[in-house]
Short mmCIF file of C-alpha atoms in Angstrom, two decimals:
data_model
loop_
_atom_site.label_atom_id
_atom_site.label_comp_id
_atom_site.label_asym_id
_atom_site.label_seq_id
_atom_site.Cartn_x
_atom_site.Cartn_y
_atom_site.Cartn_z
CA MET A 16 -21.64 -73.65 -26.43
CA ARG A 17 -24.39 -75.97 -25.29
CA GLU A 18 -27.23 -73.62 -25.62
CA ASP A 19 -26.05 -71.78 -29.08
CA LEU A 20 -25.32 -72.82 -32.26
CA LEU A 21 -23.75 -69.95 -33.64
CA ARG A 22 -20.60 -70.36 -31.03
CA ARG A 23 -17.76 -72.56 -32.17
CA PHE A 24 -15.79 -72.06 -29.07
CA ALA A 25 -15.95 -69.61 -26.00
CA PHE A 26 -13.57 -68.36 -23.64
CA GLY A 27 -13.84 -67.17 -19.90
CA ILE A 28 -11.82 -65.84 -17.24
CA THR A 29 -11.94 -66.84 -13.68
CA ILE A 30 -10.64 -64.86 -10.58
CA GLU A 31 -9.97 -66.06 -7.33
CA ASP A 32 -8.44 -64.00 -4.90
CA THR A 33 -5.18 -62.70 -7.06
CA GLN A 34 -4.79 -65.26 -9.51
CA MET A 35 -6.73 -64.89 -12.87
CA ARG A 36 -7.02 -67.57 -15.57
CA LEU A 37 -8.16 -67.89 -19.08
CA TRP A 38 -9.97 -71.01 -20.11
CA LEU A 39 -10.81 -72.04 -23.15
CA SER A 40 -13.16 -74.72 -24.26
CA ASN A 41 -14.12 -76.09 -27.89
CA ARG A 42 -15.88 -79.49 -28.89
CA ALA A 43 -11.99 -81.09 -28.73
CA PHE A 44 -10.66 -80.35 -25.41
CA LEU A 45 -10.92 -77.61 -22.13
CA ALA A 46 -7.67 -75.55 -22.01
CA VAL A 47 -6.72 -73.58 -19.13
CA THR A 48 -3.65 -71.34 -19.20
CA GLU A 49 -1.22 -70.83 -15.55
CA PRO A 50 -2.24 -68.36 -13.52
CA ILE A 51 -1.68 -64.98 -13.43
CA ASN A 52 -1.06 -62.66 -10.42
CA ILE A 53 -3.64 -60.00 -10.84
CA PHE A 54 -1.47 -57.45 -8.82
CA GLU A 55 2.30 -58.71 -9.96
CA ASN A 56 1.65 -59.00 -13.30
CA ILE A 57 -0.55 -56.27 -14.53
CA ASP A 58 0.81 -55.60 -18.24
CA SER A 59 -0.40 -59.26 -19.09
CA VAL A 60 -3.76 -58.52 -17.02
CA ILE A 61 -4.51 -55.17 -19.53
CA SER A 62 -2.86 -57.37 -22.61
CA LEU A 63 -5.32 -59.91 -22.29
CA PHE A 64 -8.68 -57.17 -21.81
CA TYR A 65 -7.45 -55.59 -24.49
CA ALA A 66 -6.99 -58.48 -26.94
CA LEU A 67 -10.45 -59.88 -26.01
CA GLY A 68 -12.05 -56.42 -26.45
CA SER A 69 -10.45 -56.18 -29.91
CA ALA A 70 -11.97 -59.07 -31.19
CA SER A 71 -15.37 -58.42 -29.75
CA ALA A 72 -15.22 -55.43 -31.94
CA SER A 73 -13.96 -56.71 -35.01
CA SER A 74 -17.56 -57.24 -37.46
CA ASN A 75 -18.60 -60.70 -36.82
CA MET A 76 -16.30 -61.73 -33.61
CA LYS A 77 -15.15 -64.99 -35.00
CA GLU A 78 -12.36 -64.95 -33.14
CA LEU A 79 -14.18 -65.11 -29.93
CA GLY A 80 -15.91 -68.11 -31.10
CA TRP A 81 -18.73 -67.01 -33.26
CA ASP A 82 -20.11 -68.42 -36.31
CA PRO A 83 -20.68 -66.01 -39.18
CA THR A 84 -21.31 -69.46 -41.60
CA VAL A 85 -25.19 -69.45 -40.11
CA GLU A 86 -28.12 -66.58 -39.82
CA ARG A 87 -30.08 -66.81 -36.74
CA ILE A 88 -33.30 -65.10 -37.36
CA ARG A 89 -36.70 -64.81 -35.46
CA ASP A 90 -39.73 -67.11 -35.94
CA GLY A 91 -42.49 -65.82 -33.71
CA GLU A 92 -41.44 -66.44 -30.07
CA VAL A 93 -38.94 -68.64 -31.55
CA PHE A 94 -35.15 -68.33 -33.68
CA GLN A 95 -34.37 -70.83 -36.32
CA TYR A 96 -31.23 -70.66 -38.58
CA LYS A 97 -30.69 -70.28 -41.77
CA PHE A 98 -27.68 -72.43 -43.21
CA THR A 99 -25.89 -71.94 -46.52
CA ILE A 100 -24.79 -75.17 -47.39
CA GLY A 101 -22.73 -75.26 -51.44
CA ASP A 102 -25.37 -73.29 -53.46
CA GLU A 103 -28.41 -73.97 -51.52
CA VAL A 104 -29.76 -72.35 -48.54
CA PHE A 105 -31.57 -73.89 -45.96
CA THR A 106 -34.00 -72.77 -42.90
CA THR A 107 -34.68 -74.81 -40.23
CA THR A 108 -38.57 -75.22 -39.04
CA ARG A 109 -38.11 -77.04 -35.69
CA GLU A 110 -35.33 -78.63 -33.84
CA LEU A 111 -35.08 -82.91 -34.25
CA ALA A 112 -31.64 -83.95 -31.65
CA THR A 113 -29.95 -80.99 -30.09
CA TYR A 114 -28.78 -83.07 -26.40
CA GLY A 115 -25.83 -83.92 -28.61
CA ALA A 116 -24.27 -80.52 -27.75
CA ASP A 117 -24.97 -80.79 -24.36
CA SER A 118 -21.44 -82.34 -22.97
CA MET A 119 -18.91 -79.98 -23.07
CA VAL A 120 -16.33 -81.77 -24.95
CA GLY A 121 -17.57 -84.20 -27.95
CA ARG A 122 -18.98 -83.97 -31.50
CA GLY A 123 -21.59 -81.44 -30.75
CA THR A 124 -24.05 -83.33 -33.25
CA ARG A 125 -27.68 -81.10 -33.69
CA VAL A 126 -30.33 -82.23 -36.13
CA TYR A 127 -33.04 -79.62 -37.47
CA GLU A 128 -36.16 -80.21 -39.60
CA ALA A 129 -35.19 -77.44 -42.31
CA THR A 130 -37.10 -76.45 -46.05
CA ASP A 131 -34.80 -75.81 -49.26
CA ALA A 132 -35.84 -72.31 -50.80
CA GLU A 133 -38.88 -75.00 -52.97
CA GLY A 134 -39.92 -75.52 -49.65
CA LYS A 135 -39.17 -79.23 -49.54
CA LYS A 136 -38.41 -80.73 -46.22
CA VAL A 137 -34.93 -82.16 -45.27
CA ALA A 138 -32.70 -82.78 -42.24
CA VAL A 139 -29.85 -80.53 -41.57
CA LYS A 140 -27.27 -82.07 -39.03
CA ASP A 141 -24.06 -80.34 -37.23
CA SER A 142 -21.39 -81.23 -36.13
CA TRP A 143 -17.94 -81.33 -35.23
CA ARG A 144 -16.22 -84.73 -36.25
CA GLU A 145 -12.95 -86.18 -35.15
CA ALA A 146 -9.98 -84.47 -38.01
CA GLY A 147 -9.28 -87.55 -39.81
CA ARG A 148 -12.06 -89.14 -40.54
CA GLN A 149 -14.54 -89.09 -43.12
CA SER A 150 -17.57 -87.49 -43.52
CA GLU A 151 -20.69 -89.19 -43.19
CA GLY A 152 -21.77 -88.91 -46.90
CA GLU A 153 -18.56 -89.90 -47.82
CA ILE A 154 -19.09 -93.07 -45.58
CA LEU A 155 -23.03 -93.84 -46.94
CA LYS A 156 -21.73 -93.33 -50.41
CA ASN A 157 -18.65 -95.93 -49.84
CA ILE A 158 -21.11 -98.39 -47.88
CA LEU A 159 -23.76 -97.94 -50.74
CA ALA A 160 -20.57 -99.01 -52.99
CA SER A 161 -20.38 -102.02 -50.64
CA CYS A 162 -23.30 -103.67 -50.80
CA GLU A 163 -23.46 -103.42 -54.78
CA GLU A 164 -20.56 -105.09 -54.63
CA LYS A 165 -22.13 -107.79 -51.87
CA LEU A 166 -25.58 -107.94 -51.66
CA GLN A 167 -28.15 -109.68 -54.36
CA PRO A 168 -30.53 -107.10 -56.21
CA ASP A 169 -33.31 -107.96 -53.84
CA GLU A 170 -31.35 -107.49 -51.10
CA LEU A 171 -29.73 -104.32 -52.05
CA ALA A 172 -33.37 -102.57 -52.84
CA ASN A 173 -34.39 -103.28 -49.70
CA ALA A 174 -30.54 -102.61 -47.83
CA LYS A 175 -31.58 -98.77 -49.42
CA ARG A 176 -34.84 -98.26 -48.30
CA HIS A 177 -33.21 -98.90 -44.50
CA PHE A 178 -30.29 -96.31 -45.35
CA VAL A 179 -30.97 -92.61 -44.75
CA GLY A 180 -30.48 -90.57 -48.11
CA VAL A 181 -27.50 -87.82 -48.26
CA ARG A 182 -28.26 -85.08 -50.19
CA LEU A 183 -25.25 -83.36 -49.94
CA TRP A 184 -22.93 -82.45 -47.21
CA GLN A 185 -19.64 -80.33 -46.77
CA ASP A 186 -17.30 -78.91 -44.39
CA VAL A 187 -17.97 -75.49 -42.73
CA ALA A 188 -15.49 -73.02 -44.02
CA ILE A 189 -15.12 -69.25 -42.14
CA ASP A 190 -12.57 -67.23 -44.61
CA ASP A 191 -12.03 -70.04 -47.57
CA THR A 192 -10.55 -72.08 -44.54
CA ARG A 193 -11.83 -75.05 -43.64
CA ASP A 194 -12.94 -74.67 -39.38
CA GLU A 195 -11.22 -76.85 -37.09
CA THR A 196 -10.59 -76.94 -33.21
CA LEU A 197 -7.39 -75.97 -33.71
CA ASP A 198 -5.51 -74.11 -30.41
CA VAL A 199 -6.98 -69.98 -31.47
CA MET A 200 -4.29 -69.25 -28.82
CA ALA A 201 -1.20 -70.06 -30.76
CA ALA A 202 0.68 -67.56 -33.06
CA GLU A 203 1.88 -70.16 -35.52
CA GLU A 204 -1.61 -71.58 -35.99
CA HIS A 205 -3.41 -68.28 -36.48
CA ASN A 206 -2.35 -64.73 -36.55
CA HIS A 207 -5.17 -62.65 -34.84
CA THR A 208 -5.02 -60.06 -32.53
CA TRP A 209 -6.39 -62.28 -29.17
CA VAL A 210 -2.71 -64.18 -29.63
CA SER A 211 -0.70 -61.71 -27.31
CA ILE A 212 -3.37 -62.70 -24.42
CA ASP A 213 -0.74 -64.28 -23.09
CA LEU A 214 3.33 -64.33 -24.40
CA ASN A 215 3.68 -67.72 -23.05
CA PRO A 216 0.55 -70.24 -23.63
CA ILE A 217 1.37 -73.25 -21.54
CA LEU A 218 -1.31 -74.80 -19.94
CA SER A 219 -1.12 -76.22 -16.37
CA LYS A 220 0.90 -79.52 -16.01
CA THR A 221 -0.45 -80.50 -12.82
CA LEU A 222 -3.76 -82.09 -12.02
CA HIS A 223 -5.58 -79.05 -11.10
CA LEU A 224 -7.92 -78.81 -7.83
CA SER A 225 -11.72 -77.49 -8.09
CA SER A 226 -11.37 -75.78 -5.14
CA LYS A 227 -8.72 -73.77 -5.98
CA GLY A 228 -10.82 -72.74 -9.16
CA ASP A 229 -8.98 -75.21 -11.51
CA VAL A 230 -9.60 -77.69 -13.99
CA PRO A 231 -12.80 -79.40 -12.95
CA ASP A 232 -12.65 -83.07 -13.11
CA SER A 233 -14.55 -84.62 -15.69
CA GLY A 234 -15.47 -88.08 -16.54
CA GLN A 235 -15.74 -87.59 -19.93
CA LEU A 236 -12.35 -86.07 -20.36
CA SER A 237 -10.81 -88.43 -18.67
CA ALA A 238 -10.72 -91.25 -20.80
CA SER A 239 -8.99 -89.92 -23.71
CA PHE A 240 -7.37 -85.78 -22.65
CA PRO A 241 -4.19 -86.37 -21.74
CA THR A 242 -2.47 -85.00 -18.35
CA GLN A 243 0.43 -83.68 -19.39
CA LEU A 244 -0.23 -81.25 -22.42
CA GLY A 245 2.52 -78.74 -22.36
CA ILE A 246 2.39 -76.14 -24.84
CA ILE A 247 -1.05 -76.82 -27.00
CA ALA A 248 0.51 -75.36 -30.14
CA HIS A 249 2.22 -78.06 -30.31
CA LYS A 250 0.93 -81.10 -32.56
CA GLU A 251 3.07 -84.08 -30.99
CA THR A 252 0.90 -83.99 -27.23
CA GLY A 253 -1.79 -85.79 -29.34
CA ILE A 254 -4.57 -82.76 -28.63
CA PRO A 255 -7.99 -84.15 -30.51
CA ARG A 256 -9.21 -82.35 -33.51
CA ARG A 257 -11.87 -81.81 -34.64
CA VAL A 258 -13.44 -80.74 -38.09
CA HIS A 259 -17.10 -78.89 -38.14
CA THR A 260 -19.28 -80.64 -40.67
CA ARG A 261 -22.97 -80.10 -41.85
CA THR A 262 -24.51 -82.81 -43.71
CA VAL A 263 -28.37 -82.33 -45.27
CA PHE A 264 -30.44 -85.56 -45.48
CA HIS A 265 -33.50 -86.38 -47.88
CA ASP A 266 -35.16 -88.33 -44.96
CA VAL A 267 -36.89 -86.06 -42.12
CA GLY A 268 -37.74 -88.55 -39.04
CA VAL A 269 -38.26 -88.93 -35.89
CA ALA A 270 -35.38 -90.13 -33.14
CA LEU A 271 -35.99 -93.12 -31.31
CA LYS A 272 -35.46 -91.49 -28.01
CA ASP A 273 -38.75 -88.92 -28.86
CA VAL A 274 -41.10 -91.61 -29.79
CA THR A 275 -44.23 -92.53 -27.31
CA SER A 276 -46.13 -95.51 -28.93
CA LEU A 277 -43.89 -98.81 -27.03
CA ALA A 278 -44.93 -100.56 -30.81
CA ASP A 279 -43.67 -97.34 -32.71
CA HIS A 280 -40.48 -98.08 -30.48
CA LEU A 281 -39.76 -102.10 -31.37
CA THR A 282 -40.80 -101.31 -34.71
CA CYS A 283 -38.09 -98.32 -35.15
CA LEU A 284 -35.52 -100.37 -33.52
CA SER A 285 -36.17 -103.33 -35.61
CA GLY A 286 -35.86 -101.47 -38.57
CA ALA A 287 -32.29 -100.18 -37.48
CA LEU A 288 -31.63 -103.96 -36.43
CA MET A 289 -32.06 -105.02 -40.50
CA ALA A 290 -30.38 -101.51 -41.76
CA LEU A 291 -27.29 -103.12 -39.64
CA TYR A 292 -27.62 -106.46 -41.41
CA TYR A 293 -27.26 -104.98 -44.44
CA LEU A 294 -24.43 -103.02 -42.92
CA HIS A 295 -22.88 -106.23 -41.89
CA LYS A 296 -23.77 -108.29 -45.04
CA ALA A 297 -21.77 -105.64 -46.58
CA GLY A 298 -18.43 -106.13 -44.52
CA TRP A 299 -18.89 -102.75 -42.06
CA VAL A 300 -19.25 -102.12 -38.84
CA HIS A 301 -21.23 -99.51 -37.41
CA ARG A 302 -19.93 -98.39 -34.44
CA ASP A 303 -21.94 -95.88 -32.71
CA PHE A 304 -25.88 -97.39 -32.72
CA SER A 305 -27.82 -95.88 -30.38
CA VAL A 306 -31.91 -94.28 -29.81
CA GLY A 307 -30.60 -90.83 -31.12
CA ASN A 308 -29.03 -91.77 -34.24
CA ALA A 309 -31.38 -94.66 -34.84
CA ILE A 310 -33.00 -92.68 -38.02
CA TRP A 311 -29.11 -91.85 -39.78
CA VAL A 312 -25.87 -93.40 -40.46
CA GLY A 313 -22.88 -92.65 -37.58
CA TYR A 314 -19.56 -93.47 -37.99
CA ALA A 315 -19.50 -96.79 -39.78
CA LYS A 316 -16.41 -98.28 -40.91
CA GLU A 317 -15.45 -101.23 -42.63
CA ILE A 318 -14.88 -104.82 -40.65
CA ASP A 319 -11.14 -105.44 -42.66
CA SER A 320 -10.06 -101.95 -41.65
CA LYS A 321 -6.08 -102.24 -41.26
CA THR A 322 -6.00 -99.77 -38.91
CA SER A 323 -4.62 -100.24 -35.12
CA ASN A 324 -6.86 -100.76 -32.35
CA ASP A 325 -10.10 -99.13 -32.32
CA VAL A 326 -10.64 -96.03 -30.44
CA ARG A 327 -13.07 -96.66 -27.74
CA THR A 328 -16.10 -94.91 -30.01
CA GLY A 329 -20.11 -94.50 -29.64
CA THR A 330 -22.86 -92.82 -27.09
CA MET A 331 -22.23 -94.15 -23.80
CA HIS A 332 -25.06 -95.54 -22.90
CA PHE A 333 -25.47 -97.88 -25.86
CA MET A 334 -21.61 -99.13 -26.16
CA ALA A 335 -21.18 -102.80 -26.12
CA VAL A 336 -19.32 -103.58 -22.75
CA GLU A 337 -15.81 -104.80 -25.01
CA VAL A 338 -16.25 -102.13 -26.66
CA GLU A 339 -16.20 -99.84 -23.09
CA CYS A 340 -13.21 -101.76 -21.60
CA GLN A 341 -11.23 -102.04 -25.18
CA ASP A 342 -10.80 -105.67 -24.70
CA TYR A 343 -12.29 -109.04 -25.43
CA LEU A 344 -14.46 -110.42 -22.14
CA PHE A 345 -15.28 -113.89 -23.13
CA LEU A 346 -12.60 -115.59 -24.07
CA PRO A 347 -12.48 -119.44 -23.03
CA ILE A 348 -10.87 -120.27 -19.28
CA SER A 349 -7.65 -121.81 -19.40
CA ASP A 350 -4.39 -121.60 -17.13
CA PRO A 351 -1.68 -119.80 -18.25
CA LEU A 352 1.14 -121.28 -16.32
CA SER A 353 0.31 -124.97 -16.94
CA PRO A 354 3.29 -126.59 -18.59
CA GLY A 355 3.60 -126.45 -22.18
CA THR A 356 1.42 -123.47 -23.15
CA ASP A 357 2.57 -120.16 -24.39
CA ALA A 358 1.34 -117.11 -23.85
CA PRO A 359 -0.35 -115.80 -27.07
CA ILE A 360 0.45 -112.77 -27.86
CA ASN A 361 -2.82 -110.80 -28.04
CA PRO A 362 -4.09 -108.88 -31.56
CA PRO A 363 -5.10 -105.05 -31.10
CA PHE A 364 -8.85 -105.53 -30.41
CA ARG A 365 -11.58 -104.60 -33.05
CA MET A 366 -15.09 -103.63 -32.64
CA ASN A 367 -16.67 -106.48 -34.79
CA PHE A 368 -21.05 -107.02 -35.98
CA LEU A 369 -21.57 -108.55 -33.02
CA HIS A 370 -20.62 -104.95 -30.59
CA ASP A 371 -23.46 -103.17 -33.06
CA ILE A 372 -25.92 -105.99 -32.03
CA GLU A 373 -25.06 -105.67 -28.31
CA SER A 374 -26.00 -101.44 -28.76
CA VAL A 375 -29.45 -102.90 -30.30
CA TRP A 376 -29.71 -104.68 -27.01
CA TRP A 377 -28.39 -102.24 -25.02
CA ALA A 378 -31.46 -99.88 -26.78
CA PHE A 379 -33.76 -102.09 -26.15
CA THR A 380 -33.00 -102.65 -22.60
CA TRP A 381 -33.18 -98.38 -22.04
CA ILE A 382 -36.56 -98.55 -23.36
CA PHE A 383 -38.31 -100.54 -20.85
CA PHE A 384 -35.65 -99.23 -17.81
CA TYR A 385 -36.08 -95.82 -18.78
CA HIS A 386 -39.88 -95.36 -19.29
CA THR A 387 -43.03 -96.65 -17.82
CA ASP A 388 -46.50 -96.89 -19.33
CA THR A 389 -48.60 -94.45 -18.90
CA THR A 390 -51.23 -96.79 -16.50
CA THR A 391 -48.76 -97.35 -13.92
CA GLU A 392 -47.86 -93.84 -14.11
CA ASN A 393 -50.87 -92.88 -12.88
CA ALA A 394 -51.25 -95.80 -10.56
CA GLY A 395 -49.37 -93.54 -7.78
CA HIS A 396 -46.66 -96.83 -8.17
CA SER A 397 -43.72 -95.79 -6.81
CA PHE A 398 -40.39 -95.62 -9.43
CA ASP A 399 -37.19 -94.99 -7.04
CA ASP A 400 -35.96 -98.62 -7.64
CA GLN A 401 -36.44 -98.70 -11.32
CA TRP A 402 -34.63 -95.12 -11.45
CA ASN A 403 -31.94 -96.44 -9.29
CA GLN A 404 -31.52 -99.64 -11.42
CA PHE A 405 -31.49 -97.32 -14.39
CA GLN A 406 -28.59 -95.18 -13.34
CA LEU A 407 -26.91 -98.55 -12.62
CA ALA A 408 -27.58 -99.81 -16.31
CA PHE A 409 -26.46 -96.36 -17.85
CA PRO A 410 -24.06 -94.57 -15.50
CA GLY A 411 -23.14 -91.76 -18.83
CA THR A 412 -19.53 -92.48 -17.66
CA VAL A 413 -16.56 -94.97 -18.82
CA GLY A 414 -15.70 -97.71 -16.44
CA HIS A 415 -18.56 -98.49 -13.74
CA ILE A 416 -18.34 -102.52 -13.17
CA SER A 417 -22.26 -102.23 -12.38
CA ARG A 418 -22.78 -101.11 -16.47
CA ARG A 419 -20.96 -104.62 -17.35
CA ASP A 420 -22.53 -106.39 -14.48
CA CYS A 421 -26.26 -105.50 -15.92
CA PHE A 422 -25.05 -107.34 -19.12
CA THR A 423 -22.80 -110.27 -17.92
CA ASN A 424 -24.96 -111.37 -14.40
CA ILE A 425 -28.09 -113.03 -16.12
CA ARG A 426 -29.63 -114.08 -13.09
CA GLY A 427 -29.50 -110.89 -11.28
CA LEU A 428 -31.07 -108.98 -14.70
CA GLN A 429 -33.70 -110.91 -14.73
CA SER A 430 -34.86 -110.28 -11.08
CA ASN A 431 -34.57 -106.49 -11.90
CA CYS A 432 -36.20 -106.59 -14.56
CA LYS A 433 -39.34 -108.41 -12.89
CA ALA A 434 -38.16 -106.47 -9.74
CA VAL A 435 -38.68 -102.78 -10.82
CA LEU A 436 -40.65 -102.38 -14.33
CA SER A 437 -43.85 -102.58 -14.07
CA LYS A 438 -45.98 -105.91 -14.93
CA THR A 439 -47.45 -104.45 -18.29
CA CYS A 440 -43.76 -103.68 -19.10
CA HIS A 441 -42.43 -106.46 -17.77
CA ASN A 442 -44.75 -108.94 -20.19
CA VAL A 443 -43.34 -107.50 -22.97
CA CYS A 444 -39.83 -107.18 -22.27
CA TYR A 445 -39.27 -110.72 -20.32
CA HIS A 446 -36.69 -111.77 -22.85
CA ILE A 447 -34.52 -108.74 -22.28
CA PRO A 448 -32.35 -111.46 -20.47
CA HIS A 449 -32.50 -113.96 -22.70
CA PHE A 450 -31.19 -111.29 -25.41
CA ALA A 451 -28.16 -110.72 -23.71
CA LYS A 452 -27.47 -114.76 -22.62
CA ALA A 453 -27.88 -115.10 -26.92
CA LEU A 454 -24.87 -112.04 -26.96
CA GLN A 455 -23.20 -113.87 -24.65
CA ASP A 456 -22.93 -117.26 -26.38
CA GLY A 457 -22.27 -115.43 -29.96
CA TYR A 458 -19.35 -113.80 -28.49
CA ARG A 459 -18.01 -116.98 -26.95
CA LYS A 460 -18.29 -118.48 -30.24
CA ALA A 461 -16.65 -115.83 -31.74
CA GLU A 462 -13.89 -115.34 -29.30
CA ALA A 463 -13.46 -119.72 -28.95
CA ASN A 464 -10.08 -120.05 -30.44
CA HIS A 465 -8.77 -116.28 -29.74
CA PRO A 466 -6.79 -114.27 -30.98
CA LEU A 467 -8.05 -115.57 -34.05
CA LEU A 468 -11.96 -114.56 -33.71
CA ALA A 469 -14.72 -116.80 -35.87
CA LEU A 470 -16.60 -113.74 -37.29
CA ASP A 471 -18.38 -116.11 -40.03
CA ASN A 472 -21.60 -115.51 -41.88
CA ILE A 473 -23.01 -118.51 -39.77
CA LEU A 474 -22.54 -116.78 -36.95
CA LEU A 475 -23.76 -113.31 -38.43
CA GLU A 476 -26.79 -114.95 -39.85
CA ASP A 477 -27.41 -116.64 -36.31
CA MET A 478 -27.40 -113.64 -34.44
CA HIS A 479 -29.22 -111.32 -36.68
CA GLY A 480 -31.96 -114.08 -36.76
CA LYS A 481 -31.85 -114.44 -32.12
CA ALA A 482 -32.36 -110.26 -32.11
CA ALA A 483 -34.92 -109.72 -34.57
CA GLU A 484 -37.06 -112.85 -33.05
CA PHE A 485 -36.64 -111.19 -29.77
CA LEU A 486 -37.64 -107.77 -30.84
CA TYR A 487 -40.81 -109.62 -33.47
CA GLY A 488 -41.60 -111.39 -30.34
CA ALA A 489 -41.72 -107.62 -28.17
CA GLN A 490 -43.72 -106.01 -30.49
CA GLU A 491 -46.29 -108.80 -31.05
CA ARG A 492 -46.54 -108.08 -26.88
CA ALA A 493 -46.50 -104.35 -27.38
CA GLY A 494 -50.35 -103.59 -28.46
CA VAL A 495 -51.19 -99.95 -27.42
CA ILE A 496 -48.65 -99.05 -24.53
CA GLU A 497 -48.10 -95.76 -24.29
CA LEU A 498 -44.80 -94.98 -22.21
CA HIS A 499 -43.51 -91.97 -20.62
CA PRO A 500 -40.45 -90.85 -19.44
CA LEU A 501 -39.28 -92.21 -15.80
CA PRO A 502 -37.54 -88.63 -14.82
CA ASN A 503 -40.44 -86.24 -16.08
CA VAL A 504 -42.55 -89.17 -13.80
CA LEU A 505 -40.66 -88.43 -11.01
CA LYS A 506 -40.73 -84.65 -10.95
CA GLN A 507 -44.38 -85.24 -10.81
CA LYS A 508 -44.89 -87.27 -7.68
CA ARG A 509 -41.88 -86.38 -6.02
CA PRO A 510 -42.88 -83.10 -3.51
CA ARG A 511 -40.03 -80.20 -3.04
CA PRO A 512 -38.63 -80.66 0.40
CA GLY A 513 -40.82 -79.12 3.04
CA ASP A 514 -43.95 -79.25 0.52
CA GLU A 515 -46.35 -81.21 2.71
CA THR A 516 -46.10 -79.61 6.02
CA SER A 517 -45.11 -76.09 5.40
CA PRO A 518 -47.33 -73.27 5.66
CA PRO A 519 -48.64 -71.06 2.51
CA PRO A 520 -46.32 -68.10 2.14
CA LYS A 521 -48.27 -65.34 4.01
CA TYR A 522 -47.66 -62.84 1.80
CA LYS A 523 -47.57 -65.08 -1.72
CA GLY A 524 -44.70 -63.01 -2.90
CA LYS A 525 -45.06 -59.40 -2.13
CA LYS A 526 -42.34 -58.37 0.24
CA PRO A 527 -43.78 -57.17 4.11
CA ARG A 528 -43.88 -53.26 4.16
CA ARG A 529 -41.75 -51.99 6.75
CA ASP A 530 -42.82 -48.98 8.14
#
């Protein structure tokens, strides 16, 4: 599923001693059946392999998770893809961003540069959105409608220049049915040959140990995957579902993560901040700003939505710490036990424009902690301390206190920036701590009268203005600095164990002859 766009879901079989399990992985969940004893229950084993074999013998093997709606074609030494979306056909020419498909559970986002039938360049995005949420095309249409209602004509014209243009969007349909991450083992949902794999497809109801060949512990799943799964076919168990969707964009850009010029990084970030400014003025929050999607619209939502508390949404590296905790962290200090005070009933946590601006701060910080300038890279400098600090600030999973400390401990952040970043980079980004401090001050103003939040236009203008100043100040100092990803630098500079002392191989890859 990570490597192949044509994979919608995948089955797997594991055998340990006499116990066999069937696994199912799709973009919404990872599941495993209770073990089958291969000696005591041979009928079930035969049924399982017969069902898988029958499915693989079908014309397109869609029952085994293959996608018949996209065609793989060879282009020299590489493969490209041909998408039919609506009445149009788009042929990919190169990958723009496919790292979103690395996680076993998630949106599985892949973005490609492609051409239409007339040779015009577009960007095609293939992803799995949460069931019940609008598509990006619908979201952008609603955003523009809000902008037309709430912005001045000159603001509206500028806002449209900062929003990516959507050409068309469509949910994927297989055999005239919308492609969703349903339980493919449940007879009540699908009538495929493999429903007889297990007559009682009950998922394990106990925590599994990897030493026993069971479900591995995954930080990606821990935040949302229920421990008591029960029978997966039952909708009331809360099993997450996703919808397979494709979107075609007029604009073909370069994701911020692929930019090498520091000045271009900061220019792109400033442009993204301006897009967020108009988004916020129109009454929306983005909720998923990151260096990977700075050139397209993400899961935006109207600020005054009447839904219950927001789910944790966003890319982990760039998620605001309050969003990660699902709680307000900058409330005024008070004594809840003092006489005459009643503890307020806390309303549900809601994301707001400050969280989007904090995501810009995380992207700004990521640029400098994840990269070094090419001058320092070639100076024989050790980057172990910088890499260690990067991992503390960007652990990639929910619940690390080091990540919250990175944002809230201003003195520590200031010290780390000066200690681990190259002198050249630090001269550009020395105000990372000041940006964080301004955000914290903004949070305290907004939450001063909690449970009422003061998220007015004055605070919006003030915070966007300060954020823009910090980015502009860095742009002025960026000059012609070129950046290099730190993992690549460490990989080049760190010798393999034994390289310094081991003698060269005697046979240079040839096996010695034995007479």
